[in-house]
Amino acid sequence: MRTEKSVMAPPDSPGGANSIEKNEKDGDAFPRLVAHIYGLLNSPVAPAFPSDFEENEQLVQFHAMMLNVREHLQGLAEGDLSIDLKYRGFVSGLLKRHLANLRHLTWQVEQVAKGDFTQRVDFMGDFSDSFNLMVVKLDEALTNLRETKETLTSLTESLRNEVDVRTAAVVALQESERRLRYLADHDVLTGAQNRRSFYLVAEAGMRTARQLGKYCCIAIMDLDHFKDFNDRYGHLSGDTALKQVVRIASEALRQSDSLGRYGGEEFIFFFSDATLEQAEKICNRIRLSIAGTPIDLGAQAVPITTSMGLAGVNPDWPDERNETFVEKIISMADHALYSAKEGGRNRVCTSSETHPDKWSPESAVDKPVELPRPSTTPARQTKR
């Protein structure tokens, strides 16, 4: 590190101000010198020293001193108190005094951090009053904390007991909330999603399918002759049938598919990442599984069949995937279901791949193709 240097040479010394006057004869020497000083004071990057002034010792010293001052101020701005000034003089003296004050203040703060609240500052104006008030308040706060320690200790045990009680209550409340959230999104009888929840799932699924450029489908399923089933076997048996149908259908679905109760004996499906052909295979798997598993009513097992209508969603359709769009696709699937009913029930009918705005019930449904049915057997009687 260089030792401290004296201030610049007087004007009449060699290399002093008189030599500047000599350089002024060059025409633009003085404006360039002013521009250089301005750059030293204001530019983020210190300008290079003009080569034609290198013989002027006073300017060389001034440039070096300004670089040292800039380095010092930059360090202060970044919290670095280790940079020393190399030059003497009035400005350097003020900066050194300021640096000494900051270093001493840093030491005092460290003492306060160690618990010495007798520290006081009297050399930094308004800051001194704020610092001293802060130390007094910290001392008072520490005293109050010490005084309340015993009280807090005595309260700890009672608080622990209360926490245990409240924790148990919170666990019970969370379980209740979980149950309520489930009931808000699911059908109480069958456990399938309710219509509101299904719509949200279908909207989100359609948006995702569109982003990925994938097909998706919606299907509606209706239990055949379910009113006659209820009239003959009773509504409790009808509830048993509904629960069994949902269980069988859920087992036949893929993990990415969704099942909801649309109303009464109607159920609705969302098949993600599935073309009409793929979704039709899933629907027939569901249909055949239900038809092949009679409803166990205790005294007898009663077979039941379902009809399904299917509609697909092309990812290239520009529509926003919202509730209105979902309802359009459901309407197409519903008309396909109607065709399945008209075609003899226990089958899957697929709506043609037509944009909902160009679709009509008269021309939308492909010619129903009856797919393989399970062998029908009379209702078996079970012994009590």
Tab-separated table of C-alpha atoms in Angstrom:
chain	number	residue	atom	x	y	z
A	1	MET	CA	0.000	0.000	0.000
A	2	ARG	CA	1.313	3.429	-0.899
A	3	THR	CA	2.063	5.893	1.894
A	4	GLU	CA	0.082	9.089	2.290
A	5	LYS	CA	0.974	11.757	-0.179
A	6	SER	CA	0.975	15.509	0.166
A	7	VAL	CA	-1.485	17.804	-1.559
A	8	MET	CA	-0.948	19.094	-5.096
A	9	ALA	CA	1.866	21.475	-5.988
A	10	PRO	CA	1.231	25.258	-5.894
A	11	PRO	CA	0.287	26.954	-9.165
A	12	ASP	CA	3.724	28.506	-9.787
A	13	SER	CA	5.669	25.279	-9.217
A	14	PRO	CA	6.992	23.162	-12.074
A	15	GLY	CA	4.172	21.095	-13.493
A	16	GLY	CA	1.635	23.371	-11.646
A	17	ALA	CA	-1.190	25.657	-12.865
A	18	ASN	CA	1.160	27.744	-15.048
A	19	SER	CA	1.817	24.677	-17.152
A	20	ILE	CA	-1.951	24.264	-17.555
A	21	GLU	CA	-2.041	27.758	-19.055
A	22	LYS	CA	0.622	26.571	-21.407
A	23	ASN	CA	-1.548	23.630	-22.467
A	24	GLU	CA	-4.517	25.966	-22.929
A	25	LYS	CA	-2.755	27.278	-26.003
A	26	ASP	CA	-3.749	23.986	-27.608
A	27	GLY	CA	-7.305	25.321	-27.774
A	28	ASP	CA	-9.381	22.518	-26.192
A	29	ALA	CA	-7.118	21.587	-23.264
A	30	PHE	CA	-9.193	23.304	-20.587
A	31	PRO	CA	-12.597	21.930	-21.707
A	32	ARG	CA	-11.102	18.432	-21.885
A	33	LEU	CA	-9.673	18.858	-18.387
A	34	VAL	CA	-13.099	19.959	-17.072
A	35	ALA	CA	-14.736	16.997	-18.828
A	36	HIS	CA	-12.187	14.658	-17.232
A	37	ILE	CA	-12.864	16.057	-13.742
A	38	TYR	CA	-16.613	15.812	-14.381
A	39	GLY	CA	-16.178	12.161	-15.373
A	40	LEU	CA	-14.201	11.455	-12.211
A	41	LEU	CA	-17.058	12.887	-10.155
A	42	ASN	CA	-20.050	11.467	-12.013
A	43	SER	CA	-19.178	8.535	-14.286
A	44	PRO	CA	-19.740	4.994	-12.914
A	45	VAL	CA	-16.473	4.020	-14.599
A	46	ALA	CA	-13.464	6.248	-13.936
A	47	PRO	CA	-12.137	7.845	-17.148
A	48	ALA	CA	-8.552	7.213	-18.225
A	49	PHE	CA	-6.069	9.979	-17.519
A	50	PRO	CA	-5.428	12.112	-20.657
A	51	SER	CA	-2.047	11.192	-22.058
A	52	ASP	CA	-1.158	14.770	-23.019
A	53	PHE	CA	-1.325	15.800	-19.339
A	54	GLU	CA	0.984	13.059	-18.043
A	55	GLU	CA	3.832	15.545	-17.535
A	56	ASN	CA	1.674	17.674	-15.221
A	57	GLU	CA	2.469	16.261	-11.781
A	58	GLN	CA	-0.327	18.228	-10.126
A	59	LEU	CA	-2.966	16.719	-12.418
A	60	VAL	CA	-1.478	13.253	-12.050
A	61	GLN	CA	-1.705	13.561	-8.247
A	62	PHE	CA	-5.248	14.958	-8.496
A	63	HIS	CA	-6.326	12.074	-10.722
A	64	ALA	CA	-4.800	9.487	-8.350
A	65	MET	CA	-6.391	11.191	-5.333
A	66	MET	CA	-9.825	11.201	-6.976
A	67	LEU	CA	-9.485	7.512	-7.834
A	68	ASN	CA	-8.658	6.793	-4.182
A	69	VAL	CA	-11.649	8.895	-3.012
A	70	ARG	CA	-13.933	7.066	-5.475
A	71	GLU	CA	-12.645	3.707	-4.204
A	72	HIS	CA	-13.220	4.827	-0.629
A	73	LEU	CA	-16.771	6.067	-1.272
A	74	GLN	CA	-17.600	2.934	-3.260
A	75	GLY	CA	-16.444	0.826	-0.336
A	76	LEU	CA	-18.553	2.856	2.111
A	77	ALA	CA	-21.591	2.444	-0.145
A	78	GLU	CA	-21.076	-1.338	-0.108
A	79	GLY	CA	-20.360	-1.474	3.638
A	80	ASP	CA	-16.606	-2.041	3.287
A	81	LEU	CA	-14.836	-0.086	6.044
A	82	SER	CA	-11.392	-1.524	5.341
A	83	ILE	CA	-10.350	0.830	2.532
A	84	ASP	CA	-7.838	3.473	3.650
A	85	LEU	CA	-7.328	6.880	2.093
A	86	LYS	CA	-3.756	7.398	0.818
A	87	TYR	CA	-3.778	11.191	0.631
A	88	ARG	CA	-3.874	14.056	3.106
A	89	GLY	CA	-5.942	17.197	2.839
A	90	PHE	CA	-9.230	18.707	3.894
A	91	VAL	CA	-11.565	16.361	1.995
A	92	SER	CA	-9.477	13.312	2.815
A	93	GLY	CA	-9.491	14.356	6.458
A	94	LEU	CA	-13.286	14.581	6.506
A	95	LEU	CA	-13.639	11.157	4.873
A	96	LYS	CA	-11.121	9.651	7.310
A	97	ARG	CA	-13.022	11.116	10.232
A	98	HIS	CA	-16.270	9.735	8.845
A	99	LEU	CA	-14.648	6.313	8.363
A	100	ALA	CA	-13.293	6.362	11.922
A	101	ASN	CA	-16.763	7.204	13.251
A	102	LEU	CA	-18.325	4.345	11.304
A	103	ARG	CA	-15.683	1.888	12.536
A	104	HIS	CA	-16.240	2.995	16.115
A	105	LEU	CA	-20.007	2.781	15.665
A	106	THR	CA	-19.596	-0.729	14.309
A	107	TRP	CA	-17.642	-1.676	17.414
A	108	GLN	CA	-20.340	-0.151	19.632
A	109	VAL	CA	-23.085	-2.091	17.840
A	110	GLU	CA	-21.098	-5.303	18.414
A	111	GLN	CA	-20.915	-4.448	22.135
A	112	VAL	CA	-24.669	-3.893	22.273
A	113	ALA	CA	-25.168	-7.230	20.527
A	114	LYS	CA	-23.118	-8.833	23.304
A	115	GLY	CA	-25.418	-7.285	25.934
A	116	ASP	CA	-23.613	-4.052	26.804
A	117	PHE	CA	-26.446	-1.516	26.893
A	118	THR	CA	-24.250	1.270	28.341
A	119	GLN	CA	-22.986	2.203	24.894
A	120	ARG	CA	-23.819	5.757	23.776
A	121	VAL	CA	-23.052	7.732	20.599
A	122	ASP	CA	-22.453	11.505	20.624
A	123	PHE	CA	-20.647	12.158	17.340
A	124	MET	CA	-23.262	11.549	14.600
A	125	GLY	CA	-25.929	14.203	15.104
A	126	ASP	CA	-29.555	13.018	14.879
A	127	PHE	CA	-28.397	9.451	14.430
A	128	SER	CA	-26.796	9.609	17.883
A	129	ASP	CA	-30.176	10.369	19.495
A	130	SER	CA	-31.852	7.514	17.615
A	131	PHE	CA	-29.072	5.075	18.439
A	132	ASN	CA	-29.037	5.994	22.124
A	133	LEU	CA	-32.855	5.720	22.323
A	134	MET	CA	-32.685	2.302	20.673
A	135	VAL	CA	-30.126	1.084	23.226
A	136	VAL	CA	-32.266	2.375	26.116
A	137	LYS	CA	-35.343	0.649	24.711
A	138	LEU	CA	-33.421	-2.591	24.225
A	139	ASP	CA	-32.221	-2.416	27.828
A	140	GLU	CA	-35.767	-1.835	29.059
A	141	ALA	CA	-37.086	-4.679	26.914
A	142	LEU	CA	-34.442	-7.059	28.264
A	143	THR	CA	-35.306	-6.060	31.816
A	144	ASN	CA	-38.998	-6.695	31.164
A	145	LEU	CA	-38.199	-10.062	29.650
A	146	ARG	CA	-36.219	-11.077	32.688
A	147	GLU	CA	-39.058	-9.969	34.961
A	148	THR	CA	-41.653	-11.967	33.042
A	149	LYS	CA	-39.567	-15.117	32.664
A	150	GLU	CA	-40.957	-16.742	35.784
A	151	THR	CA	-44.510	-15.873	34.788
A	152	LEU	CA	-43.998	-17.359	31.361
A	153	THR	CA	-42.492	-20.479	32.826
A	154	SER	CA	-45.516	-21.002	35.043
A	155	LEU	CA	-47.831	-20.530	32.095
A	156	THR	CA	-45.967	-22.996	29.909
A	157	GLU	CA	-47.419	-26.084	31.509
A	158	SER	CA	-50.978	-24.847	31.348
A	159	LEU	CA	-50.434	-23.823	27.738
A	160	ARG	CA	-49.132	-27.274	26.907
A	161	ASN	CA	-52.279	-28.801	28.318
A	162	GLU	CA	-54.420	-26.396	26.351
A	163	VAL	CA	-52.431	-27.118	23.205
A	164	ASP	CA	-53.072	-30.826	23.610
A	165	VAL	CA	-56.792	-30.183	23.932
A	166	ARG	CA	-56.842	-27.804	20.972
A	167	THR	CA	-54.748	-30.139	18.844
A	168	ALA	CA	-57.259	-32.899	19.363
A	169	ALA	CA	-60.033	-30.480	18.436
A	170	VAL	CA	-58.158	-29.370	15.298
A	171	VAL	CA	-57.656	-32.967	14.186
A	172	ALA	CA	-61.370	-33.609	14.629
A	173	LEU	CA	-62.194	-30.394	12.754
A	174	GLN	CA	-59.841	-31.252	9.882
A	175	GLU	CA	-61.432	-34.653	9.559
A	176	SER	CA	-64.850	-33.021	9.548
A	177	GLU	CA	-63.740	-30.500	6.920
A	178	ARG	CA	-62.257	-33.281	4.802
A	179	ARG	CA	-65.542	-35.122	4.993
A	180	LEU	CA	-67.504	-31.982	4.129
A	181	ARG	CA	-65.233	-31.248	1.155
A	182	TYR	CA	-65.743	-34.802	-0.037
A	183	LEU	CA	-69.516	-34.501	0.323
A	184	ALA	CA	-69.448	-31.158	-1.499
A	185	ASP	CA	-67.793	-32.782	-4.527
A	186	HIS	CA	-69.304	-36.278	-4.481
A	187	ASP	CA	-72.658	-37.975	-4.639
A	188	VAL	CA	-73.559	-39.201	-1.146
A	189	LEU	CA	-75.070	-42.490	-2.307
A	190	THR	CA	-72.618	-43.740	-4.915
A	191	GLY	CA	-69.416	-41.842	-4.165
A	192	ALA	CA	-69.186	-40.632	-7.788
A	193	GLN	CA	-68.444	-36.971	-8.431
A	194	ASN	CA	-71.501	-34.745	-8.370
A	195	ARG	CA	-72.419	-32.703	-11.436
A	196	ARG	CA	-70.722	-29.463	-10.279
A	197	SER	CA	-67.472	-31.228	-9.492
A	198	PHE	CA	-67.563	-33.197	-12.748
A	199	TYR	CA	-68.030	-30.026	-14.800
A	200	LEU	CA	-64.921	-28.497	-13.216
A	201	VAL	CA	-62.897	-31.649	-13.905
A	202	ALA	CA	-64.152	-31.839	-17.490
A	203	GLU	CA	-63.371	-28.161	-18.182
A	204	ALA	CA	-59.840	-28.505	-16.824
A	205	GLY	CA	-59.314	-31.789	-18.663
A	206	MET	CA	-60.484	-30.327	-21.968
A	207	ARG	CA	-58.179	-27.333	-21.588
A	208	THR	CA	-55.228	-29.622	-20.895
A	209	ALA	CA	-56.100	-31.863	-23.852
A	210	ARG	CA	-56.266	-28.840	-26.144
A	211	GLN	CA	-52.867	-27.556	-24.955
A	212	LEU	CA	-51.338	-30.997	-25.585
A	213	GLY	CA	-53.118	-31.476	-28.906
A	214	LYS	CA	-54.948	-34.574	-27.610
A	215	TYR	CA	-58.481	-35.835	-28.172
A	216	CYS	CA	-60.825	-36.332	-25.246
A	217	CYS	CA	-64.396	-37.611	-24.928
A	218	ILE	CA	-67.527	-37.443	-22.808
A	219	ALA	CA	-70.013	-40.282	-22.407
A	220	ILE	CA	-73.399	-40.521	-20.701
A	221	MET	CA	-74.632	-43.854	-19.325
A	222	ASP	CA	-78.202	-44.716	-18.387
A	223	LEU	CA	-79.432	-47.850	-16.617
A	224	ASP	CA	-81.932	-49.659	-18.828
A	225	HIS	CA	-85.493	-50.038	-17.483
A	226	PHE	CA	-84.403	-48.728	-14.097
A	227	LYS	CA	-87.867	-47.411	-13.240
A	228	ASP	CA	-89.272	-50.932	-13.696
A	229	PHE	CA	-86.403	-52.241	-11.531
A	230	ASN	CA	-87.340	-49.820	-8.736
A	231	ASP	CA	-91.046	-50.585	-9.034
A	232	ARG	CA	-90.422	-54.314	-8.869
A	233	TYR	CA	-87.640	-54.589	-6.302
A	234	GLY	CA	-87.978	-51.339	-4.334
A	235	HIS	CA	-85.937	-48.165	-4.046
A	236	LEU	CA	-83.478	-49.638	-1.553
A	237	SER	CA	-82.639	-52.333	-4.085
A	238	GLY	CA	-82.357	-49.563	-6.666
A	239	ASP	CA	-79.806	-47.826	-4.437
A	240	THR	CA	-77.878	-51.091	-4.219
A	241	ALA	CA	-77.887	-51.326	-8.023
A	242	LEU	CA	-76.643	-47.750	-8.419
A	243	LYS	CA	-73.766	-48.290	-5.986
A	244	GLN	CA	-72.756	-51.537	-7.679
A	245	VAL	CA	-72.840	-49.948	-11.133
A	246	VAL	CA	-70.537	-47.120	-9.971
A	247	ARG	CA	-68.151	-49.570	-8.337
A	248	ILE	CA	-67.917	-51.727	-11.485
A	249	ALA	CA	-67.584	-48.700	-13.779
A	250	SER	CA	-64.841	-47.185	-11.605
A	251	GLU	CA	-62.854	-50.423	-11.735
A	252	ALA	CA	-63.030	-50.394	-15.539
A	253	LEU	CA	-61.774	-46.819	-15.891
A	254	ARG	CA	-58.237	-45.649	-16.437
A	255	GLN	CA	-56.562	-43.581	-13.735
A	256	SER	CA	-56.888	-40.437	-15.851
A	257	ASP	CA	-60.653	-40.838	-16.417
A	258	SER	CA	-63.462	-39.364	-14.314
A	259	LEU	CA	-66.946	-40.544	-13.370
A	260	GLY	CA	-69.822	-38.423	-12.096
A	261	ARG	CA	-73.498	-38.870	-11.310
A	262	TYR	CA	-75.456	-36.801	-13.804
A	263	GLY	CA	-78.826	-37.316	-12.199
A	264	GLY	CA	-81.078	-40.199	-11.184
A	265	GLU	CA	-79.824	-43.333	-12.918
A	266	GLU	CA	-77.655	-41.390	-15.395
A	267	PHE	CA	-73.886	-41.210	-15.050
A	268	ILE	CA	-71.324	-39.216	-16.992
A	269	PHE	CA	-67.715	-39.995	-17.927
A	270	PHE	CA	-64.736	-37.912	-19.030
A	271	PHE	CA	-62.028	-39.766	-20.955
A	272	SER	CA	-58.786	-37.797	-21.226
A	273	ASP	CA	-56.309	-38.427	-24.039
A	274	ALA	CA	-58.724	-40.737	-25.869
A	275	THR	CA	-60.039	-40.782	-29.432
A	276	LEU	CA	-63.643	-41.780	-30.133
A	277	GLU	CA	-62.476	-45.269	-31.031
A	278	GLN	CA	-60.487	-45.652	-27.805
A	279	ALA	CA	-63.290	-44.199	-25.686
A	280	GLU	CA	-65.817	-46.520	-27.353
A	281	LYS	CA	-63.737	-49.525	-26.295
A	282	ILE	CA	-63.685	-48.245	-22.703
A	283	CYS	CA	-67.458	-47.712	-22.775
A	284	ASN	CA	-68.074	-51.234	-24.036
A	285	ARG	CA	-65.757	-52.624	-21.373
A	286	ILE	CA	-67.841	-50.829	-18.754
A	287	ARG	CA	-71.127	-51.923	-20.345
A	288	LEU	CA	-70.137	-55.571	-20.568
A	289	SER	CA	-68.783	-55.625	-17.001
A	290	ILE	CA	-72.041	-54.237	-15.621
A	291	ALA	CA	-74.188	-56.588	-17.705
A	292	GLY	CA	-72.091	-59.552	-16.617
A	293	THR	CA	-72.437	-58.823	-12.888
A	294	PRO	CA	-76.033	-59.283	-11.636
A	295	ILE	CA	-77.208	-57.140	-8.727
A	296	ASP	CA	-77.086	-59.199	-5.532
A	297	LEU	CA	-80.344	-58.520	-3.702
A	298	GLY	CA	-79.871	-61.266	-1.137
A	299	ALA	CA	-82.710	-63.551	-2.145
A	300	GLN	CA	-81.879	-63.255	-5.822
A	301	ALA	CA	-79.368	-61.793	-8.262
A	302	VAL	CA	-80.920	-59.560	-10.909
A	303	PRO	CA	-79.035	-58.692	-14.115
A	304	ILE	CA	-79.072	-55.108	-15.308
A	305	THR	CA	-77.874	-53.493	-18.512
A	306	THR	CA	-76.841	-49.993	-19.542
A	307	SER	CA	-76.891	-47.836	-22.647
A	308	MET	CA	-74.235	-45.253	-23.415
A	309	GLY	CA	-73.858	-42.234	-25.698
A	310	LEU	CA	-70.402	-40.944	-26.606
A	311	ALA	CA	-69.115	-37.644	-28.050
A	312	GLY	CA	-65.567	-36.546	-28.782
A	313	VAL	CA	-63.658	-33.254	-28.615
A	314	ASN	CA	-61.218	-32.368	-31.391
A	315	PRO	CA	-58.192	-30.456	-30.030
A	316	ASP	CA	-58.218	-28.241	-33.149
A	317	TRP	CA	-61.614	-26.759	-32.339
A	318	PRO	CA	-60.953	-23.119	-31.372
A	319	ASP	CA	-63.642	-22.843	-28.704
A	320	GLU	CA	-62.809	-21.818	-25.150
A	321	ARG	CA	-63.102	-24.877	-22.933
A	322	ASN	CA	-65.681	-23.531	-20.480
A	323	GLU	CA	-68.947	-24.732	-18.955
A	324	THR	CA	-70.953	-23.754	-22.049
A	325	PHE	CA	-68.665	-25.807	-24.291
A	326	VAL	CA	-68.860	-28.782	-21.907
A	327	GLU	CA	-72.659	-28.623	-22.040
A	328	LYS	CA	-72.571	-28.686	-25.857
A	329	ILE	CA	-70.499	-31.866	-25.845
A	330	ILE	CA	-72.785	-33.392	-23.211
A	331	SER	CA	-75.791	-32.560	-25.411
A	332	MET	CA	-74.166	-34.416	-28.307
A	333	ALA	CA	-73.472	-37.426	-26.068
A	334	ASP	CA	-77.039	-37.276	-24.742
A	335	HIS	CA	-78.477	-37.550	-28.254
A	336	ALA	CA	-76.146	-40.476	-28.913
A	337	LEU	CA	-77.531	-42.077	-25.742
A	338	TYR	CA	-81.055	-41.529	-27.071
A	339	SER	CA	-80.053	-43.379	-30.252
A	340	ALA	CA	-78.683	-46.242	-28.156
A	341	LYS	CA	-82.033	-46.458	-26.352
A	342	GLU	CA	-83.951	-46.343	-29.623
A	343	GLY	CA	-81.651	-48.962	-31.105
A	344	GLY	CA	-82.573	-51.576	-28.484
A	345	ARG	CA	-80.587	-50.570	-25.377
A	346	ASN	CA	-77.512	-52.345	-23.921
A	347	ARG	CA	-75.217	-50.755	-26.469
A	348	VAL	CA	-72.902	-47.794	-27.125
A	349	CYS	CA	-73.708	-45.175	-29.770
A	350	THR	CA	-71.131	-42.624	-30.881
A	351	SER	CA	-71.873	-39.091	-32.048
A	352	SER	CA	-70.208	-38.099	-35.308
A	353	GLU	CA	-67.064	-35.994	-34.980
A	354	THR	CA	-68.730	-32.696	-35.855
A	355	HIS	CA	-68.125	-29.293	-34.298
A	356	PRO	CA	-70.955	-28.516	-31.834
A	357	ASP	CA	-71.999	-25.396	-33.768
A	358	LYS	CA	-72.451	-27.427	-36.957
A	359	TRP	CA	-73.959	-30.429	-35.226
A	360	SER	CA	-77.658	-31.360	-35.378
A	361	PRO	CA	-79.539	-34.217	-33.661
A	362	GLU	CA	-80.855	-35.499	-36.997
A	363	SER	CA	-77.463	-36.119	-38.596
A	364	ALA	CA	-75.042	-36.305	-35.728
A	365	VAL	CA	-75.133	-39.909	-34.629
A	366	ASP	CA	-73.342	-42.628	-36.511
A	367	LYS	CA	-75.382	-45.653	-37.388
A	368	PRO	CA	-75.547	-47.679	-34.170
A	369	VAL	CA	-73.456	-50.820	-34.263
A	370	GLU	CA	-74.519	-53.352	-31.693
A	371	LEU	CA	-71.430	-54.704	-30.031
A	372	PRO	CA	-71.166	-58.129	-28.390
A	373	ARG	CA	-73.477	-58.638	-25.456
A	374	PRO	CA	-72.917	-60.929	-22.519
A	375	SER	CA	-74.997	-64.047	-22.440
A	376	THR	CA	-78.274	-63.397	-20.655
A	377	THR	CA	-79.346	-65.805	-17.964
A	378	PRO	CA	-82.507	-65.809	-15.872
A	379	ALA	CA	-82.303	-64.216	-12.461
A	380	ARG	CA	-80.846	-66.817	-10.193
A	381	GLN	CA	-82.521	-67.646	-6.920
A	382	THR	CA	-80.266	-67.804	-3.854
A	383	LYS	CA	-81.055	-69.929	-0.892
A	384	ARG	CA	-81.516	-68.314	2.460
